Short mmCIF file of C-alpha atoms and ligand atoms in Angstrom, two decimals:
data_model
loop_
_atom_site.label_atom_id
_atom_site.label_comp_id
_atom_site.label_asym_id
_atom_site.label_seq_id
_atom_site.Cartn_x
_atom_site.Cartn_y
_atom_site.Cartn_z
CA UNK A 167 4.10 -6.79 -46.17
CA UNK A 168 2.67 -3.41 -44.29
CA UNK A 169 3.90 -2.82 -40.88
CA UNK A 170 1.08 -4.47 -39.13
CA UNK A 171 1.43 -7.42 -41.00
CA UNK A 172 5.05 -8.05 -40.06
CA UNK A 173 4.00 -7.39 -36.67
CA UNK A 174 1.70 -10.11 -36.62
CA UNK A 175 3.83 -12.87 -38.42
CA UNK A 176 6.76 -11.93 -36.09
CA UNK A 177 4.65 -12.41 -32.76
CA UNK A 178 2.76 -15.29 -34.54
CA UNK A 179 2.77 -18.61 -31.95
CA UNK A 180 3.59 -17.68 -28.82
CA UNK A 181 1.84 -14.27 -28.58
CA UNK A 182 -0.99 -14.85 -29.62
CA UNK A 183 -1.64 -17.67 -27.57
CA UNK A 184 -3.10 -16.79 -23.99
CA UNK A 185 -1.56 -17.20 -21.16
CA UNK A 186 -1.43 -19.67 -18.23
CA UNK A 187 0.17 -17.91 -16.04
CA UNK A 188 0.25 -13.76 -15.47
CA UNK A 189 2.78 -12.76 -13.32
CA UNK A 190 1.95 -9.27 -11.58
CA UNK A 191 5.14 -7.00 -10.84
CA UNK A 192 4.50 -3.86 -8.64
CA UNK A 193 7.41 -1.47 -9.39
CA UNK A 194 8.52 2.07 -8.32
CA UNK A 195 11.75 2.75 -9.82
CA UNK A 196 12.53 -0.29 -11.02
CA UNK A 197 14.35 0.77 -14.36
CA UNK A 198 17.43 -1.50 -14.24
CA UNK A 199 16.36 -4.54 -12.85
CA UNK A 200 12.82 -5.23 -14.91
CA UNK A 201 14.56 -6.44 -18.16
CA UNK A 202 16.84 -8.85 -16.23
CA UNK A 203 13.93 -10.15 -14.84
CA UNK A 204 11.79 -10.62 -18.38
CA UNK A 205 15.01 -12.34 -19.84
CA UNK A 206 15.01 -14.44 -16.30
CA UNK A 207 11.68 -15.30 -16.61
CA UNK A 208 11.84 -16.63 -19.76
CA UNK A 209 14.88 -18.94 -19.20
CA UNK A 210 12.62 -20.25 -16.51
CA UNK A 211 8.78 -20.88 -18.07
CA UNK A 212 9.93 -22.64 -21.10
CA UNK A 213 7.16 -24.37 -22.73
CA UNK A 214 4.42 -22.40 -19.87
CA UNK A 215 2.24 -19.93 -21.91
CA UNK A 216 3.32 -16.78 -19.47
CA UNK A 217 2.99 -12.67 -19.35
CA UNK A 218 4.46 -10.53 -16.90
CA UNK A 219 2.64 -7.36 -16.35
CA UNK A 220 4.28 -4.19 -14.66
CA UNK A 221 2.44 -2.10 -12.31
CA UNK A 222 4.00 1.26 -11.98
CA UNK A 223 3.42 4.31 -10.47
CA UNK A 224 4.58 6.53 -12.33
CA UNK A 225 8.43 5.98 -11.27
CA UNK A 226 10.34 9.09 -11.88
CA UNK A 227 13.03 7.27 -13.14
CA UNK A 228 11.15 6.28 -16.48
CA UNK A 229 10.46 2.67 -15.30
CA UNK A 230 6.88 2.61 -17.18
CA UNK A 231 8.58 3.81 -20.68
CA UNK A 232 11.43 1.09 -20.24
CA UNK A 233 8.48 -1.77 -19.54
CA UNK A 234 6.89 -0.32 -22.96
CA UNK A 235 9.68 -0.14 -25.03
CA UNK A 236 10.44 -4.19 -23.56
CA UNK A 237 6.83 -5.09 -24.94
CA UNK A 238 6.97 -3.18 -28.36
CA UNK A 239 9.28 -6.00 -28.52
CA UNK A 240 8.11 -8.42 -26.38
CA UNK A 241 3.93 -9.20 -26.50
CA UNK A 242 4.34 -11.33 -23.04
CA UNK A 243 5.67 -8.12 -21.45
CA UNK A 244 2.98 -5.08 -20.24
CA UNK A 245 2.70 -2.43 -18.32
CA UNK A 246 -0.09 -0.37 -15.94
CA UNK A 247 1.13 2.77 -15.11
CA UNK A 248 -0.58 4.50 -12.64
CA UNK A 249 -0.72 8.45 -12.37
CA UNK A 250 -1.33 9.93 -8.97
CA UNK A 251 -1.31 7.29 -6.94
CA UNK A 252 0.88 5.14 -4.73
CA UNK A 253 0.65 1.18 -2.57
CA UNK A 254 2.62 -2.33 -3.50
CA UNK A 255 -1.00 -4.15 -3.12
CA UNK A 256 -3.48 -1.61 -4.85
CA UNK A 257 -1.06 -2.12 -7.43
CA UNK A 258 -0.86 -5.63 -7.33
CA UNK A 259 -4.45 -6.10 -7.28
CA UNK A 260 -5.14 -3.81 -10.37
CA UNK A 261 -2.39 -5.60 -12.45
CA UNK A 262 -4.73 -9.11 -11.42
CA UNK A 263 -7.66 -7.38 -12.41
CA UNK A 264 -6.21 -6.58 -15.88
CA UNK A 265 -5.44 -10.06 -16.58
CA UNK A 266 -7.32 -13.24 -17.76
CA UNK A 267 -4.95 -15.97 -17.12
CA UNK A 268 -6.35 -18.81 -14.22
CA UNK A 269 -3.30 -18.81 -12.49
CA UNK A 270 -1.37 -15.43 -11.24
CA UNK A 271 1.96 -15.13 -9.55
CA UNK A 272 3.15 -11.94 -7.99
CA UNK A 273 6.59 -10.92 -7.17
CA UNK A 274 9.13 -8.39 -6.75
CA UNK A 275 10.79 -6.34 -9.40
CA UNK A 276 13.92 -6.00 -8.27
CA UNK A 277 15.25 -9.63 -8.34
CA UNK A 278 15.20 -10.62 -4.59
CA UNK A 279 12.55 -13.27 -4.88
CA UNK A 280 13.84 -16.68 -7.04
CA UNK A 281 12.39 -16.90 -9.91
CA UNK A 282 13.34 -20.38 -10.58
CA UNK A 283 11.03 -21.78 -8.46
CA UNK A 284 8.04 -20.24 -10.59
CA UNK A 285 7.43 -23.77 -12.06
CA UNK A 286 7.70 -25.18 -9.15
CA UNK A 287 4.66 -23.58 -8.00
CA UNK A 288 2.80 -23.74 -10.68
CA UNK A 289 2.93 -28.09 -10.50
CA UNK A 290 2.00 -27.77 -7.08
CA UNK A 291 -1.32 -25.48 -7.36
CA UNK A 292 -2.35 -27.59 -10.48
CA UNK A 293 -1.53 -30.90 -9.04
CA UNK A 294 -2.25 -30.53 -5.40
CA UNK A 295 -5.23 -28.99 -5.55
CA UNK A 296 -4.33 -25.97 -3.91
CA UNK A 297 -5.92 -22.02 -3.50
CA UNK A 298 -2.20 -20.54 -3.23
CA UNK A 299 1.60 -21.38 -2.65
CA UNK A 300 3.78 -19.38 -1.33
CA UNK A 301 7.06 -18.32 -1.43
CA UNK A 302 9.04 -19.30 1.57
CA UNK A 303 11.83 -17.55 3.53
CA UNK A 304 10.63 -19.21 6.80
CA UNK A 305 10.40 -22.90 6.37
CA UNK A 306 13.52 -25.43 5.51
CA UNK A 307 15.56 -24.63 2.91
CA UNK A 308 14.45 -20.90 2.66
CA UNK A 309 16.14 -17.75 4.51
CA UNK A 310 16.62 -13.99 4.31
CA UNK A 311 20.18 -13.64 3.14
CA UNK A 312 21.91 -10.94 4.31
CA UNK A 313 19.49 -8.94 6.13
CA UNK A 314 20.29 -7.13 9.40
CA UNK A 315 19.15 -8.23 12.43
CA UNK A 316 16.77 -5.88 13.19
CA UNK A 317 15.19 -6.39 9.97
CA UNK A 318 14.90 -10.06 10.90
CA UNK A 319 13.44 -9.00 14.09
CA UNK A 320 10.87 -6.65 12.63
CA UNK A 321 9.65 -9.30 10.15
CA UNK A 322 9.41 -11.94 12.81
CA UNK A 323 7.64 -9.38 15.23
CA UNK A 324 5.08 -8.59 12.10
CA UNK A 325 4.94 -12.07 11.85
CA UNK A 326 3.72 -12.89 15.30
CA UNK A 327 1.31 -9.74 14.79
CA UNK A 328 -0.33 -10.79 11.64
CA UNK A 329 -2.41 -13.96 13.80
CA UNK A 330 -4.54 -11.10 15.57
CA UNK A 331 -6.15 -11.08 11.48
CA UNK A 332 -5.86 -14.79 10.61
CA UNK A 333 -5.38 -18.25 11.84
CA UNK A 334 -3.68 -20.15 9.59
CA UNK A 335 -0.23 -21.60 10.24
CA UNK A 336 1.41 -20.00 7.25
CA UNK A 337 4.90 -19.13 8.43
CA UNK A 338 5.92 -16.43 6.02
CA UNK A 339 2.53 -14.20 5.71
CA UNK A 340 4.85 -11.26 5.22
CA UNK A 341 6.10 -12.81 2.00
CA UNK A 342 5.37 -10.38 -1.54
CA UNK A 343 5.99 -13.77 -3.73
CA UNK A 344 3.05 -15.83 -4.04
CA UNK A 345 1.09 -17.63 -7.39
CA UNK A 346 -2.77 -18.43 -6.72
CA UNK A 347 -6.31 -19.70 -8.50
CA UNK A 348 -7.61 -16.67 -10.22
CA UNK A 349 -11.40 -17.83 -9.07
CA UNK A 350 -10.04 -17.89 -5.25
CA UNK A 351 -8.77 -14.32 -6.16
CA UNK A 352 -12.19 -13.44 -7.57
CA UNK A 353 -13.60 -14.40 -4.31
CA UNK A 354 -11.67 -12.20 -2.09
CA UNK A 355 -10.99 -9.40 -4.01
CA UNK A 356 -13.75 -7.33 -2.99
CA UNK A 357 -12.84 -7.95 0.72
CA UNK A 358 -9.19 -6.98 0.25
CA UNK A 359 -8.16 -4.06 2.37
CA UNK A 360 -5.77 -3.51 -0.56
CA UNK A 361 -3.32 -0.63 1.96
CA UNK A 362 0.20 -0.57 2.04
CA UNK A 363 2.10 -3.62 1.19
CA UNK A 364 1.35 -6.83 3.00
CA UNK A 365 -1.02 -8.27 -0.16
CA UNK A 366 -0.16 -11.89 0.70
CA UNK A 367 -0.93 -11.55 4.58
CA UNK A 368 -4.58 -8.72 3.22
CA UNK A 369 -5.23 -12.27 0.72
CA UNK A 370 -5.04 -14.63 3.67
CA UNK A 371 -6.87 -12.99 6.06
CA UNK A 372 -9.85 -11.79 3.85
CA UNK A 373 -10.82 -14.95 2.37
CA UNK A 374 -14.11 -16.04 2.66
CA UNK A 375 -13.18 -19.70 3.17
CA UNK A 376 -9.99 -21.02 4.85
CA UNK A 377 -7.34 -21.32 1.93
CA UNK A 378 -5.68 -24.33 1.02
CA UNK A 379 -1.81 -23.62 0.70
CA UNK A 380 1.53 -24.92 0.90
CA UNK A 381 4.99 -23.05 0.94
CA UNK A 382 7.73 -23.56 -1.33
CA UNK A 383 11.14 -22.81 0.50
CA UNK A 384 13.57 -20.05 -1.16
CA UNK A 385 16.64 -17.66 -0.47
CA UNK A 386 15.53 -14.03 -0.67
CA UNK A 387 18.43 -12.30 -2.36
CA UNK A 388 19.40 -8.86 -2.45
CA UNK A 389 18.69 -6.58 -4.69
CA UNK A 390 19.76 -6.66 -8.53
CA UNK A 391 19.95 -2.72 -8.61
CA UNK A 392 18.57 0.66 -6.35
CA UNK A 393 17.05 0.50 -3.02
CA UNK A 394 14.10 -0.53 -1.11
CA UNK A 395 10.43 1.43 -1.22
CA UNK A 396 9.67 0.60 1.89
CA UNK A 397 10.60 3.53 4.45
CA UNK A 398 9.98 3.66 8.15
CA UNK A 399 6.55 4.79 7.60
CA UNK A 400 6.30 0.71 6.77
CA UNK A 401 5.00 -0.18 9.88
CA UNK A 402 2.52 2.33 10.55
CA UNK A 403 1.32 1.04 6.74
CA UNK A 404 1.29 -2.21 8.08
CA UNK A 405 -0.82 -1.62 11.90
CA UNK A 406 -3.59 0.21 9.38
CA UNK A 407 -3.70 -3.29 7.96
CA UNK A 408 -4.28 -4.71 10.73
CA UNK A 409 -6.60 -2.50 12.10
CA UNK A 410 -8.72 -2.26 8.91
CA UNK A 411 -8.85 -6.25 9.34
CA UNK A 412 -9.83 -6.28 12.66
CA UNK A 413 -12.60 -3.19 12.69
CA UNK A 414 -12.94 -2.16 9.12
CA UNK A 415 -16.28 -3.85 8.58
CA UNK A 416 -17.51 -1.32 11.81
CA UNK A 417 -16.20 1.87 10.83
CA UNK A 418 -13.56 2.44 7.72
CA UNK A 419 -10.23 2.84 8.99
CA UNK A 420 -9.24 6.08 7.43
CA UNK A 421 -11.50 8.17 9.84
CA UNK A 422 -9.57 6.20 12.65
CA UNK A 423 -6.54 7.34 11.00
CA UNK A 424 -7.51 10.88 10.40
CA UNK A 425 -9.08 10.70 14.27
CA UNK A 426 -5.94 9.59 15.56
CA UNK A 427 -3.72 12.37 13.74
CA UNK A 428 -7.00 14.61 15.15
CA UNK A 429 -6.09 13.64 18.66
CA UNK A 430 -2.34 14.34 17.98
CA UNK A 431 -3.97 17.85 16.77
CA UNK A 432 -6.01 17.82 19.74
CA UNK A 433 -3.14 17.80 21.77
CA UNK A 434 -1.16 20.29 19.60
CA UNK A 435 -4.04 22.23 20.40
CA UNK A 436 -4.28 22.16 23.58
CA UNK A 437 -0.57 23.06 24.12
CA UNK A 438 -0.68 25.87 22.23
CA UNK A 439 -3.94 26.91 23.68
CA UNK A 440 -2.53 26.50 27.46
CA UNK A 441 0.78 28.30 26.42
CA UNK A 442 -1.04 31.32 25.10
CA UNK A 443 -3.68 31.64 27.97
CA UNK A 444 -1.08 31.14 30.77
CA UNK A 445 2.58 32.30 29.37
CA UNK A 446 1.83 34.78 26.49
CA UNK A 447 -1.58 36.16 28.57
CA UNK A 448 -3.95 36.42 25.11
CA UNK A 449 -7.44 36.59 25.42
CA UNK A 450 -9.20 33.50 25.31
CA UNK A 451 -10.28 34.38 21.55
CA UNK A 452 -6.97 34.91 20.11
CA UNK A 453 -5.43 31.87 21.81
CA UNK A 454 -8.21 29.48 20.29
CA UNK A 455 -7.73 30.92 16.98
CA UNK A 456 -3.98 30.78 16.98
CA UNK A 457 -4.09 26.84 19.15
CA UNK A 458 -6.45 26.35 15.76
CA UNK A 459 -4.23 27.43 13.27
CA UNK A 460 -1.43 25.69 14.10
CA UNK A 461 -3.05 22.29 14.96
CA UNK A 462 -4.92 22.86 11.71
CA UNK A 463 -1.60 23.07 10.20
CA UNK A 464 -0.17 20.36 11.49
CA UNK A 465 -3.15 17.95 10.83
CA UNK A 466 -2.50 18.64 7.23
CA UNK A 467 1.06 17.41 7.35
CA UNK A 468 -0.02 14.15 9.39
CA UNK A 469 -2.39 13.44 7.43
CA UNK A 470 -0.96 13.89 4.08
CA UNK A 471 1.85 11.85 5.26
CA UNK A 472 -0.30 9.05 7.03
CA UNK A 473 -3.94 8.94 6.40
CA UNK A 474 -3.24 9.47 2.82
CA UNK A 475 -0.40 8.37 2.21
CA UNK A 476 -1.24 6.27 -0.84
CA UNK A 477 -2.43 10.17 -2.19
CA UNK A 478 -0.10 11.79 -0.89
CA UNK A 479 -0.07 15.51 -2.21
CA UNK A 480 3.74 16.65 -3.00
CA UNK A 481 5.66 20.01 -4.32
CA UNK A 482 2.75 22.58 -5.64
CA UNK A 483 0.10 20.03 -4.60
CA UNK A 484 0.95 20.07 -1.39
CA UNK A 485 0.68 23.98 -1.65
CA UNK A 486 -2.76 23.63 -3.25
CA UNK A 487 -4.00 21.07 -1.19
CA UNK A 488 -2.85 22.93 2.07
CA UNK A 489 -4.75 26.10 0.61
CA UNK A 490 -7.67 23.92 0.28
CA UNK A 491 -7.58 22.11 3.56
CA UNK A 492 -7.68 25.78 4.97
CA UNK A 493 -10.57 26.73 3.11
CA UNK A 494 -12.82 23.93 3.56
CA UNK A 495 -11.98 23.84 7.36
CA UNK A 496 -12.04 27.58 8.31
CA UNK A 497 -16.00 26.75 8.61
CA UNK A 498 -14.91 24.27 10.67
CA UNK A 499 -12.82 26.32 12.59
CA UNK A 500 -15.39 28.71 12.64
CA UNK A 501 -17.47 26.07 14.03
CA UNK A 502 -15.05 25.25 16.52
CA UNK A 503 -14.32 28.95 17.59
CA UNK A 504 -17.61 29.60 18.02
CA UNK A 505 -18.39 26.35 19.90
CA UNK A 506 -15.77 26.50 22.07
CA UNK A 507 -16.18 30.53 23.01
CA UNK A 508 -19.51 30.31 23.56
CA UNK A 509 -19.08 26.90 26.08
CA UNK A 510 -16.16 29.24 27.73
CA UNK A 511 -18.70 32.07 27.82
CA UNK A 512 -20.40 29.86 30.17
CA UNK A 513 -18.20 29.56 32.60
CA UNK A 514 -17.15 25.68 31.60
CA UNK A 515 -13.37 25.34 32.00
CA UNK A 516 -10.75 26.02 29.13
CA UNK A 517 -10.25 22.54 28.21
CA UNK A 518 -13.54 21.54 28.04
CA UNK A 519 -14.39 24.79 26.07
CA UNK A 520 -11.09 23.67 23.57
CA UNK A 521 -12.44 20.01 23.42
CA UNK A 522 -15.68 20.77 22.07
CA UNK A 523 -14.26 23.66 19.41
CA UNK A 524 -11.75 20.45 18.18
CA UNK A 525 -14.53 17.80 18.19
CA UNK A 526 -16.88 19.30 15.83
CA UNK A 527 -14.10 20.41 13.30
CA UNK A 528 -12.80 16.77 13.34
CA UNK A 529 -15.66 15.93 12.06
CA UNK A 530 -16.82 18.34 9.76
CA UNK A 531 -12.74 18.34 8.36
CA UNK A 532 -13.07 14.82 7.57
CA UNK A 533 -16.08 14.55 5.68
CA UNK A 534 -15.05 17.46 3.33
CA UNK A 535 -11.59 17.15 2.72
CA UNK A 536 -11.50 13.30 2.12
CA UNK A 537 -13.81 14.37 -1.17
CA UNK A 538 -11.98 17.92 -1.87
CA UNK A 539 -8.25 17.87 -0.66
CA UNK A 540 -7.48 14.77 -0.94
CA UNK A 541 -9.47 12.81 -4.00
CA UNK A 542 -7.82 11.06 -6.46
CA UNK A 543 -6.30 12.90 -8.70
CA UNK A 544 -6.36 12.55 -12.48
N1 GDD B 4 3.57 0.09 -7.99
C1 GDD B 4 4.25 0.23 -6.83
N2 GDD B 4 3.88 1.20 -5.97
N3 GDD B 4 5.27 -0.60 -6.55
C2 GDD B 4 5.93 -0.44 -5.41
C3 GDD B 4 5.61 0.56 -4.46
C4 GDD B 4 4.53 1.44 -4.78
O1 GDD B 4 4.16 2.33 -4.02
N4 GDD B 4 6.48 0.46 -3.41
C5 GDD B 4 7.29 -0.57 -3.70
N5 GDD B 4 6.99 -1.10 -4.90
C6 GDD B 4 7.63 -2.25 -5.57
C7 GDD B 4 9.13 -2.17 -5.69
O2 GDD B 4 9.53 -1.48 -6.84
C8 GDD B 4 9.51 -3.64 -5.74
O3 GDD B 4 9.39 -4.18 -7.02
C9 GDD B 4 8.48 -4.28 -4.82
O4 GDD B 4 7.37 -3.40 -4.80
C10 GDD B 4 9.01 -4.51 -3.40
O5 GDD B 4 9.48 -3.29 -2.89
P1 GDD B 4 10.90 -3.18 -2.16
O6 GDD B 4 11.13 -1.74 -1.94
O7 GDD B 4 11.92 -3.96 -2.89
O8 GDD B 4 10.54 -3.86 -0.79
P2 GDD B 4 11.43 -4.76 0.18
O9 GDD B 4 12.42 -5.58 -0.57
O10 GDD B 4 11.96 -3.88 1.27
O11 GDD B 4 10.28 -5.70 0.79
C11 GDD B 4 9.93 -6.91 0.21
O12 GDD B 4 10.04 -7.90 1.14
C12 GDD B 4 9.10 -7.85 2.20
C13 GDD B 4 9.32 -9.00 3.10
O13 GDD B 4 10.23 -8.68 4.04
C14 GDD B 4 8.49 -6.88 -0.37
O14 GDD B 4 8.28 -8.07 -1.09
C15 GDD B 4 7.44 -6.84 0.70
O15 GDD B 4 6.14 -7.01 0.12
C16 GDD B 4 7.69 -7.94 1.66
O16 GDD B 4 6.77 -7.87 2.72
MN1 MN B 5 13.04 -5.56 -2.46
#
């Protein structure tokens, strides 16, 4: 018998037949937990055709080899890794998309959501009819273990938050452990916001119908091994959501972003600006210039740390893409120089004169370096 032959008689049966259910795992160094998790899931789907397949991006701790070397073994077991690029529900939604099976679960890798109550859910979206059930920390018989209290508090807060984006009377939105109809996904996908990490609560409120759900109660653990991914940038993640929900479909949310960190700049600027004019006595010139270079500066880091988060540059990227962000906005700054010199000229006030110079490089700096600084990568 060759090698491929042995291959085949060995994974004869079970992986060859497709599955039910695909279970979609977003992971960023994940390494120890995700083969307790495979040998979990497969005490708990006996007799359900299942996969499991691992989104990663591009963990440094070698989570994406450790998934392969599971399925060179394993056929139910596979893995997306994902180079240059960062988000829980991008990921999520990818690992859907690479899957055919017509129902789809998605959970955590690190062990804090129950497995066991996998075929649980399963009877109840095949039985009851159902578009989705989720998994529960927030009705009877489910709870959040040992968090902290102001953990609690911040979940219940984005909980109260997330009916601004949708109406139904689903009381854990915020939950990452769900299992849904692959044609309801199919439905929604393309109106996904798909940013930072709330995919259940991005699901809910982008559906084109209202979805028919139920929740299945459970005790959200702590983790099997490492720590959590999701840093205090969270919540700013999580009001983009919400924003891109409520006036996406007007205007797309990352100029609002990169507008926002542009007023921040704007006022940057304007400090600077007043500090040179009035304290250091520059000419009007060499103050604009200098107010530019440093909000210009700071912009960067803002927005490499907010508005593109999901790309955000790092180590001699960062260098490059700061070297870049110069280039492609000295015309702006150019622009805004010569704007704002030639309003002051004119005998308009220094503000006004600074406004103007900003306004037009806000612009101008978002349209070229959201297709030169920061595109994808790869
Ligand atoms: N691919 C990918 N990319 N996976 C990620 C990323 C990322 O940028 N960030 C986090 N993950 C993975 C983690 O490896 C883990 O498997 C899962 O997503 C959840 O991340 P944690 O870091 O464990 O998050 P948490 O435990 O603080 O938050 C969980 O509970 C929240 C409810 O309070 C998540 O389930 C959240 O989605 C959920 O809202
Ligand atoms: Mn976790």
């Amino acid at each position: 018998m060759n090698v491929v032959d042995a291959r085949l008689s060995s994974t004869a049966g079970e992986g060859l037949v497709s599955p039910l259910l695909s279970i979609i795992v977003p992971t960023f160094n994940e390494r120890l937990n995700v083969s307790e998790l495979v040998t979990r899931l497969d005490a708990v789907l006996q007799g359900i055709p299942w996969e499991v397949v691992f989104v990663d991006d591009d963990s440094p701790d070698g989570t994406a080899d450790f998934v392969r070397s599971l399925s060179q073994r394993d056929g139910r077991v596979r893995c997306i890794q994902r180079v240059g690029r960062r988000g829980l529900s991008s990921a999520c939604i990818e690992g859907i998309l690479a899957t055919s099976a017509p129902y789809v679960a998605v959970m955590d890798g690190d062990l804090q959501h129950d497995e066991r109550i996998l075929p649980e859910m399963l009877d109840h979206l095949r039985d009851e009819n159902l578009d989705i059930v989720v998994g529960s920390r927030y009705v009877q018989g489910g709870g959040v273990g040992d968090w902290q209290t102001d953990r609690a508090t911040m979940s219940r807060v984005a909980t109260r938050l997330s009916r601004l984006v949708f109406r139904a009377d689903l009381k854990d939105p915020m939950s990452g452990f769900f299992m849904m109809r692959r044609d309801m996904f199919m439905a929604t996908v393309r109106r996904v916001s798909s940013l930072g990490f709330k995919i259940l609560l991005d699901i809910f409120a982008s559906a084109p119908t209202a979805l028919k759900f139920r929740e299945v109660p459970f005790e959200f653990r702590s983790r099997f091994s490492g720590e959590s991914k999701l840093d205090s940038v969270a919540m700013w993640d999580y009001g983009v959501l919400l924003l891109d929900k409520l006036i996406g479909h007007i205007v797309p949310v990352r100029f609002v972003m990169f507008a926002m960190v542009g007023g921040l700049g704007l006022g940057i600027h304007l400090v600077v600006l007043a500090t040179m004019l009035n304290v250091a006595h520059s000419t009007f010139d060499v103050s604009q210039t200098i107010a530019t270079l440093v909000a210009m500066t700071g912009n960067f880091l803002l927005n490499n740390y907010l508005t593109y988060r999901d790309k955000r540059l790092q180590g001699m990227h960062l260098i490059v893409g700061l070297l870049s962000f110069y280039a492609v906005c000295s015309v702006g700054a150019i622009a805004n120089i010569g704007l704002a010199s030639y309003i002051f000229e004119h005998d308009y006030s220094w503000w006004l004169s600074g406004i103007a110079g900003v306004a037009i490089s806000v612009v101008w700096n978002y349209a070229v370096t959201s297709n030169f600084t920061w595109r994808s990568r790869g």
